[in-house]
XYZ file of C-alpha atoms in Angstrom:
578
model
C -39.670 -21.246 3.660
C -38.622 -20.281 7.206
C -34.947 -19.318 7.286
C -32.862 -20.472 10.210
C -30.460 -18.058 11.873
C -27.489 -17.373 9.644
C -24.375 -19.458 10.306
C -21.437 -17.264 11.300
C -17.736 -18.015 11.448
C -17.450 -15.813 14.539
C -19.592 -18.377 16.380
C -17.491 -21.328 15.198
C -14.178 -22.278 16.778
C -11.681 -22.084 13.922
C -8.189 -21.802 15.441
C -5.780 -20.792 12.698
C -2.088 -21.579 12.694
C -0.757 -24.432 14.804
C 2.009 -25.056 12.304
C 4.234 -22.816 10.218
C 3.334 -22.312 6.557
C 5.911 -23.622 4.083
C 6.172 -23.554 0.315
C 6.140 -27.359 0.135
C 3.543 -28.093 2.832
C 1.320 -31.120 2.339
C -2.421 -31.541 2.744
C -2.081 -32.578 6.381
C -0.265 -29.360 7.248
C -3.023 -27.356 5.574
C -5.651 -29.208 7.626
C -3.869 -28.054 10.766
C -3.288 -24.457 9.615
C -6.896 -24.090 8.465
C -8.256 -25.274 11.821
C -9.672 -28.697 10.888
C -7.706 -30.786 13.376
C -4.958 -30.874 15.983
C -2.675 -33.684 17.026
C -3.307 -35.173 20.447
C -0.677 -37.918 20.570
C 1.424 -39.805 18.031
C -0.970 -40.949 15.304
C -4.020 -39.632 17.224
C -5.929 -36.470 16.317
C -8.730 -34.259 17.609
C -11.262 -33.159 14.995
C -12.220 -29.497 15.387
C -15.587 -28.060 14.218
C -14.629 -27.704 10.531
C -13.130 -31.190 10.487
C -16.206 -32.579 12.207
C -18.460 -31.052 9.540
C -16.419 -32.646 6.754
C -16.510 -36.023 8.489
C -20.272 -35.738 9.054
C -20.758 -35.123 5.339
C -18.523 -38.046 4.311
C -20.450 -40.270 6.706
C -23.718 -38.973 5.273
C -22.774 -39.888 1.711
C -21.603 -43.347 2.745
C -24.619 -44.032 4.995
C -27.070 -43.011 2.290
C -25.636 -45.533 -0.156
C -25.459 -48.263 2.485
C -29.143 -47.829 3.273
C -30.637 -46.842 -0.075
C -28.498 -48.998 -2.397
C -27.992 -52.039 -0.152
C -30.833 -51.886 2.402
C -28.283 -52.216 5.197
C -29.208 -51.537 8.833
C -26.923 -49.384 10.948
C -25.536 -50.727 14.221
C -22.925 -49.506 16.690
C -20.669 -52.217 18.104
C -18.496 -51.801 21.153
C -14.869 -50.795 20.564
C -13.833 -53.411 23.134
C -13.422 -57.078 22.253
C -11.954 -60.041 24.108
C -8.737 -61.831 23.270
C -10.592 -65.120 23.799
C -12.902 -64.347 20.873
C -9.939 -63.504 18.640
C -8.226 -66.716 19.753
C -11.320 -68.610 18.689
C -11.232 -67.093 15.199
C -7.500 -67.848 14.923
C -6.471 -64.237 14.265
C -5.056 -63.089 17.577
C -1.423 -64.078 17.119
C -1.265 -63.008 13.465
C -2.045 -59.385 14.323
C -0.961 -59.254 17.975
C 1.775 -56.679 17.387
C -0.776 -54.135 16.092
C -3.310 -54.500 18.899
C -3.947 -52.234 21.867
C -4.347 -54.852 24.620
C -5.369 -54.511 28.263
C -6.807 -56.483 31.185
C -9.586 -55.634 33.623
C -9.376 -55.977 37.410
C -10.219 -59.669 37.090
C -7.326 -60.178 34.642
C -9.646 -60.845 31.704
C -7.753 -60.000 28.501
C -9.368 -57.411 26.234
C -8.362 -55.401 23.184
C -9.441 -52.280 21.332
C -10.905 -53.519 18.068
C -8.999 -52.693 14.862
C -11.889 -54.368 13.031
C -15.111 -56.133 14.034
C -15.447 -59.433 12.156
C -15.299 -61.486 15.357
C -17.806 -59.363 17.286
C -20.390 -59.083 14.507
C -20.163 -62.818 13.753
C -20.596 -63.724 17.431
C -23.597 -61.365 17.642
C -25.294 -62.832 14.572
C -24.476 -66.393 15.688
C -26.434 -65.813 18.911
C -29.364 -64.229 17.095
C -29.928 -65.656 13.601
C -30.789 -69.344 13.235
C -32.900 -69.743 10.077
C -32.147 -69.159 6.421
C -35.408 -67.147 6.316
C -33.640 -64.358 8.230
C -31.082 -63.948 5.444
C -29.734 -62.055 3.608
C -28.639 -59.777 6.461
C -26.654 -56.588 5.893
C -25.346 -54.625 8.874
C -23.064 -51.610 8.854
C -21.501 -49.231 11.327
C -19.333 -46.118 11.308
C -17.079 -46.165 14.316
C -13.602 -45.544 15.675
C -10.968 -48.238 15.273
C -7.585 -48.675 16.915
C -4.304 -50.035 15.597
C -0.921 -49.729 17.297
C 0.945 -48.610 14.193
C 4.716 -49.008 14.457
C 5.260 -45.738 12.575
C 2.204 -43.464 12.290
C 2.661 -40.978 9.454
C 0.992 -38.481 7.146
C -1.656 -37.464 9.655
C -5.042 -39.043 8.981
C -3.608 -41.307 6.278
C -1.876 -43.656 8.722
C -3.022 -43.166 12.312
C -3.450 -45.231 15.437
C -7.061 -44.162 15.949
C -9.284 -43.773 12.905
C -12.918 -43.797 11.800
C -14.153 -46.489 9.433
C -17.334 -47.675 7.851
C -17.749 -51.456 8.093
C -20.447 -53.400 6.271
C -20.931 -57.051 7.177
C -23.146 -59.306 5.062
C -24.551 -62.756 5.782
C -26.021 -64.996 3.064
C -27.287 -68.547 2.908
C -25.221 -69.634 -0.112
C -21.995 -68.784 -1.880
C -23.929 -67.721 -4.987
C -26.018 -65.306 -2.935
C -22.918 -63.960 -1.149
C -21.168 -63.421 -4.486
C -24.193 -61.512 -5.792
C -24.072 -59.359 -2.646
C -20.355 -58.763 -3.192
C -20.946 -57.341 -6.657
C -23.846 -55.200 -5.392
C -21.519 -53.655 -2.819
C -18.885 -53.005 -5.468
C -21.495 -51.105 -7.482
C -22.426 -49.055 -4.398
C -18.747 -48.278 -3.770
C -18.407 -46.961 -7.320
C -21.328 -44.615 -6.679
C -19.862 -43.423 -3.365
C -16.461 -42.533 -4.769
C -18.061 -40.972 -7.825
C -20.182 -38.692 -5.621
C -17.072 -37.777 -3.626
C -15.363 -36.828 -6.934
C -12.448 -39.177 -6.261
C -10.867 -40.989 -9.266
C -10.585 -44.241 -7.350
C -9.143 -47.320 -9.043
C -10.689 -50.676 -8.043
C -7.866 -53.223 -8.022
C -7.931 -56.937 -7.380
C -6.023 -57.704 -4.209
C -4.843 -60.346 -1.779
C -7.150 -61.146 1.139
C -4.227 -61.408 3.570
C -5.064 -62.109 7.216
C -8.737 -61.224 6.664
C -9.324 -64.464 4.771
C -11.584 -65.339 1.855
C -10.984 -65.936 -1.840
C -12.142 -62.690 -3.470
C -10.943 -59.214 -2.618
C -10.683 -55.730 -4.148
C -8.972 -52.574 -2.958
C -10.147 -49.063 -3.824
C -7.124 -46.847 -4.435
C -6.651 -43.135 -4.980
C -3.464 -42.563 -7.022
C -1.202 -40.201 -5.064
C 2.485 -39.759 -4.332
C 2.063 -40.503 -0.600
C 0.372 -43.818 -1.360
C 1.670 -46.910 0.403
C 0.685 -49.383 -2.301
C 1.657 -49.874 -5.913
C -1.294 -50.415 -8.234
C -0.951 -51.842 -11.721
C -3.427 -50.937 -14.460
C -3.622 -51.594 -18.182
C -3.809 -48.904 -20.856
C -6.249 -50.901 -22.986
C -8.367 -53.248 -20.839
C -9.928 -53.040 -17.353
C -7.120 -55.018 -15.724
C -6.259 -53.392 -12.377
C -4.488 -55.181 -9.559
C -2.278 -54.649 -6.547
C 1.353 -55.014 -7.599
C 1.833 -57.737 -4.980
C -0.218 -60.203 -7.018
C 0.184 -58.707 -10.509
C 1.270 -60.960 -13.355
C 2.920 -60.332 -16.718
C 3.458 -62.557 -19.698
C 6.711 -64.497 -19.317
C 8.417 -65.612 -22.520
C 9.039 -69.335 -22.689
C 12.508 -69.066 -24.204
C 15.378 -67.998 -21.997
C 17.122 -64.701 -22.562
C 20.381 -65.411 -24.397
C 23.540 -64.926 -22.321
C 21.633 -63.964 -19.168
C 23.626 -64.071 -15.945
C 22.086 -65.652 -12.892
C 21.065 -63.631 -9.864
C 20.340 -65.148 -6.482
C 18.336 -63.604 -3.664
C 18.437 -65.329 -0.294
C 15.856 -65.647 2.448
C 14.952 -67.719 5.486
C 11.789 -68.834 7.243
C 10.936 -67.306 10.619
C 11.692 -70.526 12.488
C 15.006 -70.919 10.655
C 14.129 -74.377 9.336
C 14.000 -73.433 5.629
C 16.754 -71.610 3.777
C 15.559 -69.989 0.540
C 17.374 -69.251 -2.705
C 15.464 -67.312 -5.348
C 17.105 -67.715 -8.770
C 16.401 -65.060 -11.385
C 18.013 -63.635 -14.546
C 20.117 -60.479 -14.246
C 18.681 -59.557 -17.633
C 15.597 -60.822 -19.461
C 13.188 -60.101 -22.272
C 10.767 -57.353 -21.382
C 7.441 -59.153 -20.821
C 5.504 -59.128 -24.079
C 8.329 -57.552 -26.067
C 9.968 -59.163 -29.062
C 13.372 -57.586 -28.709
C 13.744 -55.399 -25.597
C 15.880 -56.714 -22.738
C 15.651 -55.374 -19.178
C 18.124 -55.591 -16.309
C 17.060 -56.888 -12.889
C 18.563 -56.887 -9.390
C 17.641 -58.085 -5.894
C 15.428 -55.026 -5.382
C 13.171 -56.283 -8.187
C 12.236 -59.519 -6.397
C 8.493 -59.713 -5.759
C 8.483 -60.619 -2.070
C 4.762 -61.384 -2.134
C 5.323 -63.996 -4.848
C 8.024 -65.627 -2.738
C 5.812 -65.523 0.350
C 3.085 -67.333 -1.552
C 5.518 -70.278 -1.553
C 7.156 -69.603 1.845
C 4.396 -67.921 3.921
C 6.589 -67.399 7.003
C 9.442 -65.790 5.069
C 11.476 -63.236 7.028
C 11.432 -59.859 5.251
C 13.246 -56.578 5.728
C 16.587 -58.090 6.796
C 19.749 -56.771 5.164
C 22.300 -59.164 6.703
C 20.733 -62.445 5.627
C 24.071 -64.270 5.779
C 24.191 -63.941 9.572
C 20.768 -65.586 9.833
C 21.902 -68.409 7.543
C 25.077 -68.783 9.579
C 23.105 -69.100 12.832
C 20.640 -71.548 11.273
C 23.532 -73.756 10.088
C 25.676 -73.446 13.236
C 26.744 -76.629 14.963
C 25.213 -75.531 18.263
C 22.380 -73.360 17.004
C 21.308 -75.307 13.939
C 17.652 -75.026 13.005
C 17.878 -75.462 9.214
C 16.948 -78.787 7.647
C 15.844 -77.746 4.175
C 17.209 -75.693 1.283
C 14.455 -74.522 -1.066
C 15.456 -73.201 -4.486
C 12.757 -71.168 -6.218
C 13.334 -70.571 -9.939
C 11.894 -67.687 -11.941
C 10.093 -68.715 -15.135
C 12.436 -66.654 -17.313
C 15.215 -69.153 -16.631
C 15.468 -72.476 -18.507
C 13.911 -75.503 -16.825
C 17.208 -77.361 -17.249
C 18.572 -75.107 -14.532
C 16.644 -77.108 -11.938
C 18.893 -80.133 -12.384
C 21.988 -77.954 -12.166
C 20.797 -76.411 -8.924
C 20.064 -79.702 -7.241
C 23.444 -81.028 -8.340
C 25.157 -77.718 -7.482
C 27.170 -78.060 -10.667
C 29.292 -74.935 -10.838
C 26.866 -72.777 -8.814
C 27.022 -72.096 -5.095
C 23.666 -72.618 -3.401
C 25.156 -71.235 -0.180
C 26.711 -67.857 0.579
C 30.476 -67.734 0.492
C 32.130 -68.724 3.755
C 29.427 -71.176 4.821
C 30.427 -74.818 4.690
C 28.127 -77.663 3.736
C 26.394 -78.787 6.944
C 26.283 -82.285 8.364
C 23.899 -83.926 8.082
C 23.234 -82.290 4.708
C 20.165 -80.207 4.001
C 17.255 -81.618 2.036
C 17.506 -79.751 -1.281
C 14.368 -79.099 -3.326
C 13.387 -76.959 -6.319
C 10.174 -75.038 -7.007
C 9.855 -73.823 -10.583
C 6.106 -73.591 -11.128
C 3.095 -75.830 -11.122
C -0.500 -76.348 -12.091
C -2.087 -78.656 -14.627
C -0.535 -76.732 -17.525
C 2.660 -75.931 -15.585
C 2.495 -72.191 -15.141
C 6.035 -70.783 -14.744
C 6.795 -68.616 -11.719
C 6.995 -64.863 -12.091
C 9.234 -63.720 -9.223
C 10.109 -60.245 -10.504
C 8.082 -57.129 -9.831
C 5.987 -55.568 -12.582
C 7.433 -52.408 -14.105
C 6.017 -49.515 -16.073
C 5.845 -50.491 -19.734
C 5.456 -54.246 -19.247
C 2.884 -55.896 -21.464
C -0.495 -56.776 -19.986
C -1.099 -60.462 -19.269
C -4.843 -60.100 -19.931
C -4.926 -58.517 -23.392
C -2.742 -58.502 -26.461
C -1.969 -54.797 -26.810
C -2.123 -53.190 -23.365
C 0.822 -51.548 -21.597
C 0.977 -51.712 -17.803
C 1.192 -48.574 -15.703
C 2.480 -48.831 -12.110
C 1.377 -46.023 -9.788
C 1.627 -45.241 -6.102
C -1.815 -45.144 -4.529
C -3.562 -44.849 -1.170
C -6.133 -47.462 -0.211
C -9.465 -45.878 0.771
C -11.608 -49.004 0.856
C -11.462 -52.783 0.705
C -14.033 -55.481 -0.046
C -13.700 -59.124 1.005
C -15.792 -62.162 0.178
C -15.033 -64.085 3.375
C -16.965 -67.283 2.795
C -17.004 -69.251 6.070
C -13.690 -67.878 7.393
C -15.389 -66.521 10.568
C -18.804 -68.205 10.585
C -17.220 -71.671 10.830
C -15.017 -71.164 13.915
C -17.540 -68.867 15.618
C -20.470 -71.199 14.918
C -22.654 -68.762 12.947
C -24.897 -71.362 11.344
C -28.363 -71.675 9.858
C -30.619 -74.598 9.055
C -32.104 -75.124 5.618
C -34.863 -77.788 5.472
C -35.104 -80.657 5.017
C -31.686 -80.850 6.693
C -31.656 -80.295 10.451
C -27.903 -79.815 10.724
C -26.566 -76.294 10.647
C -24.429 -74.923 7.837
C -22.097 -71.907 8.181
C -23.354 -68.611 6.794
C -21.513 -67.114 3.843
C -20.040 -63.771 4.864
C -18.578 -60.647 3.341
C -16.981 -57.592 4.915
C -16.543 -54.204 3.283
C -14.607 -51.259 4.688
C -14.200 -47.586 3.810
C -11.753 -45.379 5.702
C -13.793 -42.303 6.627
C -11.012 -40.325 8.289
C -8.534 -41.506 5.658
C -10.788 -40.068 2.936
C -10.508 -36.663 4.633
C -6.711 -36.861 4.669
C -6.556 -38.222 1.114
C -8.844 -35.538 -0.327
C -6.804 -32.856 1.416
C -3.591 -34.261 -0.037
C -4.962 -35.020 -3.497
C -6.814 -31.771 -4.222
C -4.949 -29.092 -2.264
C -3.040 -26.462 -4.208
C -0.632 -23.730 -3.160
C -3.493 -21.536 -1.914
C -5.134 -24.101 0.310
C -7.529 -27.024 0.576
C -9.981 -27.700 -2.233
C -12.973 -29.722 -1.029
C -15.438 -31.444 -3.377
C -18.826 -29.786 -3.008
C -20.372 -32.908 -1.415
C -18.087 -32.838 1.636
C -16.969 -29.204 1.957
C -17.493 -27.837 5.495
C -19.782 -25.239 3.861
C -20.704 -24.967 0.192
C -20.375 -21.192 0.206
C -18.855 -18.461 2.360
C -20.075 -14.861 2.237
C -17.229 -12.449 2.899
C -18.117 -8.800 3.663
C -15.457 -6.137 3.920
C -15.028 -4.128 7.144
C -17.046 -1.213 5.806
C -20.072 -3.367 4.984
C -22.742 -3.457 7.692
C -24.542 -6.452 9.186
C -27.599 -6.053 6.981
C -25.613 -6.314 3.729
C -24.174 -9.726 4.584
C -27.552 -10.990 5.800
C -29.255 -9.832 2.591
C -26.795 -11.792 0.457
C -27.001 -14.811 2.776
C -30.797 -14.905 2.641
C -30.788 -14.423 -1.111
C -28.473 -17.400 -1.603
C -29.971 -19.694 1.035
C -33.540 -18.800 0.178
C -33.075 -20.099 -3.356
C -30.625 -22.958 -2.812
C -31.068 -24.083 0.781
C -33.953 -26.413 -0.108
C -31.815 -28.671 -2.296
C -32.118 -31.750 -0.046
C -30.026 -30.018 2.582
C -26.897 -30.357 0.450
C -26.207 -26.640 -0.016
C -25.162 -24.600 2.992
C -23.534 -21.220 3.514
C -21.822 -19.265 6.283
C -20.982 -15.590 6.831
C -17.411 -14.655 7.678
C -18.205 -11.905 10.182
C -14.888 -12.092 12.018
C -13.100 -8.830 12.809
C -10.367 -9.030 10.213
C -9.425 -7.324 6.967
C -10.971 -8.389 3.683
C -7.637 -9.620 2.221
C -7.026 -11.767 5.326
C -10.534 -13.255 5.127
C -10.118 -14.108 1.437
C -6.761 -15.759 2.068
C -8.319 -17.784 4.882
C -11.313 -18.741 2.708
C -8.906 -20.202 0.144
C -6.963 -22.024 2.855
C -10.150 -23.564 4.304
C -11.225 -24.571 0.801
C -14.786 -23.269 0.450
C -15.913 -24.188 -3.107
C -17.823 -20.883 -3.527
C -16.843 -17.467 -2.175
C -19.152 -14.443 -2.421
C -17.354 -11.150 -1.741
C -19.042 -7.871 -0.788
C -16.472 -5.378 -2.008
C -16.397 -1.909 -3.516
C -19.142 -2.532 -6.095
C -21.725 -3.466 -3.486
C -22.559 0.135 -2.486
C -22.774 1.487 -6.039
C -24.581 -1.296 -7.837
C -25.311 -4.107 -5.373
C -22.843 -6.277 -7.224
C -20.868 -9.049 -5.518
C -17.814 -10.917 -6.747
C -18.271 -14.667 -6.977
C -15.125 -16.793 -6.839
C -14.994 -20.512 -7.590
C -11.452 -21.844 -7.455
C -12.264 -25.398 -8.648
C -13.836 -23.957 -11.828
C -11.358 -21.047 -12.084
C -14.175 -18.502 -12.129
C -14.138 -14.953 -10.735
C -17.057 -12.812 -11.847
C -19.062 -9.767 -10.722
C -22.794 -10.541 -10.386
C -25.804 -8.417 -9.350
C -27.791 -9.470 -6.303
C -30.788 -10.258 -8.528
C -28.752 -12.620 -10.718
C -26.868 -14.183 -7.816
C -29.191 -17.147 -7.039
C -29.246 -18.349 -10.648
C -25.487 -17.861 -11.012
C -24.715 -19.761 -7.781
C -27.107 -22.540 -8.767
C -25.330 -22.873 -12.115
C -21.921 -23.121 -10.448
C -23.234 -25.558 -7.865
C -24.554 -27.832 -10.595
C -21.192 -27.720 -12.372
C -19.355 -28.543 -9.145
C -21.628 -31.546 -8.630
C -20.895 -32.773 -12.167
C -17.097 -32.373 -12.370
């Protein structure tokens, strides 16, 4: 084996500092202090050499599974798309507020792509015509852009970010569904290799479209979603669409609560009726209290899609919608939670003893059309309008208890169906028919840069970052003291690399030859988060013994140079298995 020149930290730009150290600093602050990144603008960051190495390794893991597990081909689409194409798909106005938009010198409207469904569908529509060319699986790893209203937490919520997108095209829904499950299996392997305890949760498809969707969440305090999981079965779901068992009988003596809303155009006024106290879902005798903050807004929006949210003074909006000169309201919709008796519906319509309007607002003329929504379906499924709480009983099994946790979304899978192929005319012919049918599509994302921020936040401790071995900037750092000469460090480096450097290129090492004291170097090695640290200290001269430190495994042990390769290999194997 021919050894390449030893990697040296003195040859790598690793600017320390950039932010003051604090006792309660988060993972993002450690990324800055350790020299992985620097902020350029609000929500936009420069990756420095260490950060670039971590991102390269994350991309390598993801690419390998895309190509080996799914036989996907890698492409690189332009970051620029046209507003006309997004108009054609019907998505432009739904996401307009989050787009970076601009015009060229000919006043053609463009945008920086936050995602590439339109572009990839238009490309395939111009190229693929026969079912014999399917299935087709194309992926890319590229920068995306989103004009976030409030960028926060560094790489976790930025305005420029790196994502992996996989787009699949199949001839039938059955084939597309089979592809969807193959991708889910590949995602499980990816997150397992990255040593991330990701929870796959069923989710809403939102503006992306389609009927089947899963999110891949890492439980963490900075998470922006709430994920519900069961203690006994594999039920896992985003809180927005989670369900619990609702008892058929009403809670005795429950007082009524009413939460008010309004549609964006002001035409529909909304009353959500719920019990101030109710049986705990699945419990025989426990009663829980509820308030307006417990309303599941997503459940209400499933009935009123254009519901205004985030408004504290709803009465002023009602007042304007009912004003003699500004009136826009023509309908009053009462939505009734399933914990309340069905007889309440008649009372609401008749307004017998209960005000369906806020105090101070008179009954308008002409009167509003009053309607009630209390559930539906062939078997009349009652509405569940209250958010799931810790301790609720699982709706999928008889004994499970639900756990609600904050989590950060790292990936998302969508079975799109013909959501984009239909409007963008991506069709194939299948004999004997000569008319084209829309391809069945899927799209699958993983946030590459978000993984870096999430790992930093999830695994960092008080001493520094703590990278999984698969994506650490270097697997091992060799740290000689000031009194050790150049040859000592090179001997240890060649001993380690000579034995382990052939392991499919996964193991790498670097020498910290910077002019600094040994204590400073060791503190910096912990901050950077090298999984393995080999120290040439006092015992090197007397017995050619080095100290091997492995913070993830809580190991610190003196080892002779002859035993070092086997010892490092053993630790490396353990780090790959934890």
